[in-house]
GROMACS .gro file of C-alpha atoms in nm:
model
  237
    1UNK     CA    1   0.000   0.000   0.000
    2UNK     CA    2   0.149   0.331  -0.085
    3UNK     CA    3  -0.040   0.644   0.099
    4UNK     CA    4  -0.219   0.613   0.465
    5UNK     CA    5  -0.390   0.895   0.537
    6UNK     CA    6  -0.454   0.946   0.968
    7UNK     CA    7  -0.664   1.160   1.100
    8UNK     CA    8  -0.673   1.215   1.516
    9UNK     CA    9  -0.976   1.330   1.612
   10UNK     CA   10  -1.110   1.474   1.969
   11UNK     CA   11  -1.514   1.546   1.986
   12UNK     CA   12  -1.557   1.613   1.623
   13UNK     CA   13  -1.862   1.436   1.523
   14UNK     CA   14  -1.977   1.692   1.350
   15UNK     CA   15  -1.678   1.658   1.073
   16UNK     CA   16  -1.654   1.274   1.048
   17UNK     CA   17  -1.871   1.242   0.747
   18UNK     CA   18  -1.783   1.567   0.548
   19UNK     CA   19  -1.398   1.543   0.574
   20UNK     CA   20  -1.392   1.139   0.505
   21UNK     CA   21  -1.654   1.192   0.188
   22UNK     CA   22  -1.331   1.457   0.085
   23UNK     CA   23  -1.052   1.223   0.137
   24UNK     CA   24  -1.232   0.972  -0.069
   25UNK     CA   25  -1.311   1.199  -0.340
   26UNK     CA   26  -0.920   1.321  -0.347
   27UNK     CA   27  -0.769   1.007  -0.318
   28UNK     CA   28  -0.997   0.758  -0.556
   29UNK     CA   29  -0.831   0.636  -0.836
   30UNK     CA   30  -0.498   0.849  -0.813
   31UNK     CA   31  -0.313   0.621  -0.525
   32UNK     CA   32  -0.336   0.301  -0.336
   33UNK     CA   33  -0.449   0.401   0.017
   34UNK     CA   34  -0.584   0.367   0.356
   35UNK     CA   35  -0.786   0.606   0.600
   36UNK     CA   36  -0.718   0.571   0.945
   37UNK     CA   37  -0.907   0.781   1.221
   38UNK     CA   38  -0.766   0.777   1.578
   39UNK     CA   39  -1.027   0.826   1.806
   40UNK     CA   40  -0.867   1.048   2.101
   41UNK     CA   41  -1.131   0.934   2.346
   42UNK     CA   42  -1.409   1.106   2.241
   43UNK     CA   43  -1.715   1.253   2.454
   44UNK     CA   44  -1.965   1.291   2.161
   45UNK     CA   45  -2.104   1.126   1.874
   46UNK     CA   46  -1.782   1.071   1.707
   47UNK     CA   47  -1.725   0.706   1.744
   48UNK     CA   48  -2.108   0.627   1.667
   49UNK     CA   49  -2.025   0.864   1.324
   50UNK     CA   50  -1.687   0.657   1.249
   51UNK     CA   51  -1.884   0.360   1.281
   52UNK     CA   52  -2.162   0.414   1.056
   53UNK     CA   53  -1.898   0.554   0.776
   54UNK     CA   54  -1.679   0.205   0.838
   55UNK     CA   55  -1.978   0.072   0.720
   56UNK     CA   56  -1.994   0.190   0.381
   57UNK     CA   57  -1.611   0.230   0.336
   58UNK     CA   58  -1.348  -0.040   0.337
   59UNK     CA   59  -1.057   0.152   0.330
   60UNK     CA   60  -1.131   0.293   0.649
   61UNK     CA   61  -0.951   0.207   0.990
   62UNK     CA   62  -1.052   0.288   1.349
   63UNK     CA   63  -0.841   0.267   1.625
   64UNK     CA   64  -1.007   0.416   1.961
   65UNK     CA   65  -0.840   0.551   2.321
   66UNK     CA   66  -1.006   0.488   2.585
   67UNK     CA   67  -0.925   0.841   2.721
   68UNK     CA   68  -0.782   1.112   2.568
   69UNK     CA   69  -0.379   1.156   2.521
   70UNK     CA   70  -0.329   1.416   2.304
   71UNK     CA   71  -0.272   1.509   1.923
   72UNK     CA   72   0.095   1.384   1.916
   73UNK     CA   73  -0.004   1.025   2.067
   74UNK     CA   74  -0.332   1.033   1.854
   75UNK     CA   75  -0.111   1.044   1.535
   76UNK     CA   76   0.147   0.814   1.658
   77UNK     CA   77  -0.070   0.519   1.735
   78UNK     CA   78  -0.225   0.611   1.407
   79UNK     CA   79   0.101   0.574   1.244
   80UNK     CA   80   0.181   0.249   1.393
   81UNK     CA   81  -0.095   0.108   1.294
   82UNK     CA   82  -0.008   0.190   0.937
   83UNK     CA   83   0.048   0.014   0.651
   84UNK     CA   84   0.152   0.239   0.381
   85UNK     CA   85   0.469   0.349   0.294
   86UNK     CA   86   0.409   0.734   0.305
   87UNK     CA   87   0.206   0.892   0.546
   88UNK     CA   88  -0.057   1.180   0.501
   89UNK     CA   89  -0.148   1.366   0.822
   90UNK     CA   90  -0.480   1.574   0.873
   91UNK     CA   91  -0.635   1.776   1.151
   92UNK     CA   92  -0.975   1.644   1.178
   93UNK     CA   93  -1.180   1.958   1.226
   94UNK     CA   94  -1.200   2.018   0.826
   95UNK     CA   95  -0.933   2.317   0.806
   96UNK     CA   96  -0.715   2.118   0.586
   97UNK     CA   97  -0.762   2.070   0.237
   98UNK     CA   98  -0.780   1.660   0.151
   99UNK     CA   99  -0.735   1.782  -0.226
  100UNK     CA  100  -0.393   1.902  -0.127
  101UNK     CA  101  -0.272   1.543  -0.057
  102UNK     CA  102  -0.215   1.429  -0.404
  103UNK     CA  103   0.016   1.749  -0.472
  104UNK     CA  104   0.238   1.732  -0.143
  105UNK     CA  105   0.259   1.324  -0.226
  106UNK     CA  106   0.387   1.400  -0.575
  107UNK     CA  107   0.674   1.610  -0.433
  108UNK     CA  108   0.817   1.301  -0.265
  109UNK     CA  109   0.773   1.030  -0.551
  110UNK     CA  110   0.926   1.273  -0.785
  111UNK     CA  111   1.223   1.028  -0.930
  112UNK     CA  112   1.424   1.296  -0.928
  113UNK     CA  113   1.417   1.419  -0.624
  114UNK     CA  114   1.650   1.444  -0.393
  115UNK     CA  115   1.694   1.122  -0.191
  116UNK     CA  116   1.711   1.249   0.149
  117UNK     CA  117   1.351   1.461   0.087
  118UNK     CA  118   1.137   1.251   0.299
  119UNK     CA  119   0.888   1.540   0.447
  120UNK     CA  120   0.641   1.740   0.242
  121UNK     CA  121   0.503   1.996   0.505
  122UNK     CA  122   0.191   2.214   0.404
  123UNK     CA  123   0.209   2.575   0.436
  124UNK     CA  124  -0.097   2.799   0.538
  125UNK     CA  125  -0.003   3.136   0.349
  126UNK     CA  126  -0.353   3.285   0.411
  127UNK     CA  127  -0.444   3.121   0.676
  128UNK     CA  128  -0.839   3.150   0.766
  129UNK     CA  129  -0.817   3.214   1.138
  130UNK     CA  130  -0.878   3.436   1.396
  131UNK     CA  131  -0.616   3.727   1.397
  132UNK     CA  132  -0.475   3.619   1.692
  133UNK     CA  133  -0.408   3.262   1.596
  134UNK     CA  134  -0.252   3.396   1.325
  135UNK     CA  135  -0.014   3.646   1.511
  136UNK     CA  136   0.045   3.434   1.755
  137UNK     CA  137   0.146   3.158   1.507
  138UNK     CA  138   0.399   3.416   1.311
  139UNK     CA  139   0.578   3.480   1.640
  140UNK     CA  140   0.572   3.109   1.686
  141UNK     CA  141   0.745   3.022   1.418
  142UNK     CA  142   0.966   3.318   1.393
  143UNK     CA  143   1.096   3.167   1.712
  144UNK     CA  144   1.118   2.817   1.600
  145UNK     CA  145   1.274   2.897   1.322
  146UNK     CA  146   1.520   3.123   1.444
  147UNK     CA  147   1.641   2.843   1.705
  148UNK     CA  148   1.590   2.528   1.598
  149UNK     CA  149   1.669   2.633   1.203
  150UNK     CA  150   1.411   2.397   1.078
  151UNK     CA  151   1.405   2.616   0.760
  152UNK     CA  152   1.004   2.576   0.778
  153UNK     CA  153   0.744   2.884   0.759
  154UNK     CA  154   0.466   2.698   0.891
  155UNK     CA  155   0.524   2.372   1.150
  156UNK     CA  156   0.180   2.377   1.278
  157UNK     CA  157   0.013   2.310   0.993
  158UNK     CA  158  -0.149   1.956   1.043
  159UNK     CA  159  -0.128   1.914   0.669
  160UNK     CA  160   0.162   1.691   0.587
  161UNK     CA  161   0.327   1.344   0.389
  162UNK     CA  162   0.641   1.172   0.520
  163UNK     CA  163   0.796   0.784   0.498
  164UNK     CA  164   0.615   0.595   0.752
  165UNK     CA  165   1.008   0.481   0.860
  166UNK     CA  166   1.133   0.789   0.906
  167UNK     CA  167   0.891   0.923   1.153
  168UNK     CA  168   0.938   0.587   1.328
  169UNK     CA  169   1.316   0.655   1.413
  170UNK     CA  170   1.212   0.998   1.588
  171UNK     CA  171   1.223   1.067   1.944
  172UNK     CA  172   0.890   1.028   2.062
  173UNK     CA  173   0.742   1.278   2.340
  174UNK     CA  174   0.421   1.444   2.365
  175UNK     CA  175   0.350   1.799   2.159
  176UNK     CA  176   0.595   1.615   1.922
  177UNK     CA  177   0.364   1.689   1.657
  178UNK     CA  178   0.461   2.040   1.632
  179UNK     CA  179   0.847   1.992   1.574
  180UNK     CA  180   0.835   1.742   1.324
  181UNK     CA  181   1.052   1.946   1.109
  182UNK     CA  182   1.315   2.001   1.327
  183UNK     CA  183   1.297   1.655   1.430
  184UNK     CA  184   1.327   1.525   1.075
  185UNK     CA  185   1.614   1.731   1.004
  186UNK     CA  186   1.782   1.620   1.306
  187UNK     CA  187   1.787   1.273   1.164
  188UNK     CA  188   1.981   1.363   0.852
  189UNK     CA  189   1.682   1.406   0.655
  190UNK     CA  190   1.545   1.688   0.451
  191UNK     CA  191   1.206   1.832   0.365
  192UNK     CA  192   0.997   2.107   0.154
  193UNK     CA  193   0.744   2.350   0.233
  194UNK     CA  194   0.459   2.288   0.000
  195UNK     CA  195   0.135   2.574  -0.008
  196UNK     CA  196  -0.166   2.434   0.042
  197UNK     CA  197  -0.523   2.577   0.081
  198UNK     CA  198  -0.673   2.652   0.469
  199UNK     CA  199  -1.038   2.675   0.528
  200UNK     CA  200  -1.268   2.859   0.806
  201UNK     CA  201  -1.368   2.612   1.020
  202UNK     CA  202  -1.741   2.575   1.003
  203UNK     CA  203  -1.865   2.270   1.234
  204UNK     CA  204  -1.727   2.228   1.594
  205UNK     CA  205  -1.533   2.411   1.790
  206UNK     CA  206  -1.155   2.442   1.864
  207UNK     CA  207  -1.010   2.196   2.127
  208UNK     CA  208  -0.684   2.377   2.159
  209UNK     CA  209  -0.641   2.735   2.313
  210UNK     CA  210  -0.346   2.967   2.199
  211UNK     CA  211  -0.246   3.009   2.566
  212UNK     CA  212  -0.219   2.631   2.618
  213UNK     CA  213  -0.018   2.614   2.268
  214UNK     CA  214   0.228   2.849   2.432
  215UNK     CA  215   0.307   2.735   2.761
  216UNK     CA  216   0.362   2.364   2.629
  217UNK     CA  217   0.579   2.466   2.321
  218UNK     CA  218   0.821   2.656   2.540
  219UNK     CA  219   0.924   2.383   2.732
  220UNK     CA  220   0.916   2.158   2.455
  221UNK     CA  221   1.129   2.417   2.267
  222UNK     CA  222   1.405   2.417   2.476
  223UNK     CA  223   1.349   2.017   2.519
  224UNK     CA  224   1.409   1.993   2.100
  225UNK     CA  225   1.713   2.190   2.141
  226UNK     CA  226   1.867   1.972   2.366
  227UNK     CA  227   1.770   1.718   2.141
  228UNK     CA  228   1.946   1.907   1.859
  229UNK     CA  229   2.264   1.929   2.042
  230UNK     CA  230   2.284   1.552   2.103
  231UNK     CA  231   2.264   1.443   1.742
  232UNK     CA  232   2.510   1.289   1.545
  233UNK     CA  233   2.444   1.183   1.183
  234UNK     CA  234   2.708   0.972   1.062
  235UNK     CA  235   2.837   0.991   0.688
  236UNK     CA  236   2.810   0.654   0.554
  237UNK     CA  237   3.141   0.636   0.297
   0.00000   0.00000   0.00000
C-alpha cells in the first residue's frame, strides 16, 4: 500500500462524514491508500459517526483511546498502525484541504528528487483564522525557526506526507507533533514547504487554546534543542 492517510480526532462528530466523503473523493483512483481515524477518546457522537462511515467504506480504519492523550499520541498510534509506505497527516476539524494530498505526495515520488527529501510539510499562506491565531502563530514560528533552524514557515500546519520509517526513528514525546521538522532534520533528513489551501472552520469548535499552545511549546522548545545538540548523523562512505 502506498499512501495512509490518519486523521486524530477529539469530539468532532460533526466533521466525520464531510472530511472522510473529501478524502475519498481526493484520493480515488490516483493512489493506493488507507484512512485511518484515531479516536482520542471522544465525549460525543464521534465514534457512533466513524462507525456508521466504516460501514460503507473499506478503506477505512478505526483505532479508539479509551481516554484522551493528546494530538501527538493520537497520530502516533495512528502511524503504527499503518500500513503504507508514506504517510498523510490531517487535523480532523475540516481546516485542511484533503485535495492538497495528491500534490504534497507528488513532491516526494518525484524520481528525481532528492533522496534524502522525505517530508512534504503544508504551508498555510492565508491562513483562515482568527487574527490572533494567526499572530500568535507568526511569532511562533519566527521563534522556532530562528532556534531550531528547521528552515520551515509553517510547523503547525497539520497538513503533511512523510515515509512511515522515518517518523518511526524519531524521538517520541508528547506535543511532538509540532516539531516534526526540526525533528526530521535532526535525523539527517530533509524536507519542503509545499502551499496548500486553509479553510474557516465551520462545524465544531476548537479543542486547543493559543495560551495552552504556548506554555507547552516553550518547554518543549528548549526540550528539542537539547535534542538538537545531542545528534550525530554519521556519513556513511
Amino acid at each position: 500500500m502506498q499512501l495512509s492517510v490518519v486523521v486524530p480526532v477529539h469530539n468532532e462528530g460533526e466533521n466525520i462524514a464531510p472530511l472522510i466523503d473529501e478524502i475519498v473523493a481526493a484520493l480515488t483512483g490516483r493512489e493506493d491508500y488507507e484512512i485511518i481515524y484515531v479516536n482520542d477518546g471522544s465525549r460525543d457522537d464521534t465514534a457512533a459517526r466513524l462507525a456508521e462511515a466504516a460501514t460503507r467504506l473499506p478503506q477505512l480504519r478505526v483505532i479508539t483511546h479509551a481516554r484522551a492523550c493528546g494530538q501527538s499520541t493520537a497520530v502516533a498510534t495512528g502511524i503504527r498502525h499503518a500500513r503504507g509506505r508514506w504517510i498523510a497527516t490531517l487535523d480532523g476539524d475540516g481546516q485542511n484541504d484533503p485535495a492538497d494530498i495528491p500534490k504534497l505526495l507528488a513532491v516526494l515520488t518525484d524520481p528525481t528528487r532528492p533522496l534524502k527529501r522525505v517530508m512534504a510539510a503544508g504551508y498555510r499562506r492565508k491562513r483562515q483564522d482568527t487574527w490572533i491565531k494567526r499572530i500568535s502563530s507568526k511569532i511562533a514560528n519566527g521563534v522556532r525557526s530562528r532556534l531550531l533552524g528547521d528552515a520551515t514557515p509553517d510547523t503547525g500546519c497539520g497538513l503533511k506526507v512523510f515515509e512511515r520509517a522515518v517518523f518511526l526513528e524519531l524521538p517520541y514525546f508528547d506535543h511532538m507533533h509540532r516539531f516534526l521538522p526540526a525533528l526530521v532534520r535532526r535525523a539527517g533528513y530533509e524536507l519542503v514547504s509545499v502551499e496548500v489551501n486553509h479553510r474557516h472552520r465551520t462545524r465544531g469548535v476548537s479543542k486547543y487554546g493559543t495560551l495552552d499552545r504556548l506554555a507547552v511549546g516553550i518547554v518543549d522548545l528548549f526540550g528539542v534543542m537539547w535534542l538538537q545538540r545531542r545528534a550525530r548523523v554519521p556519513e556513511i562512505e
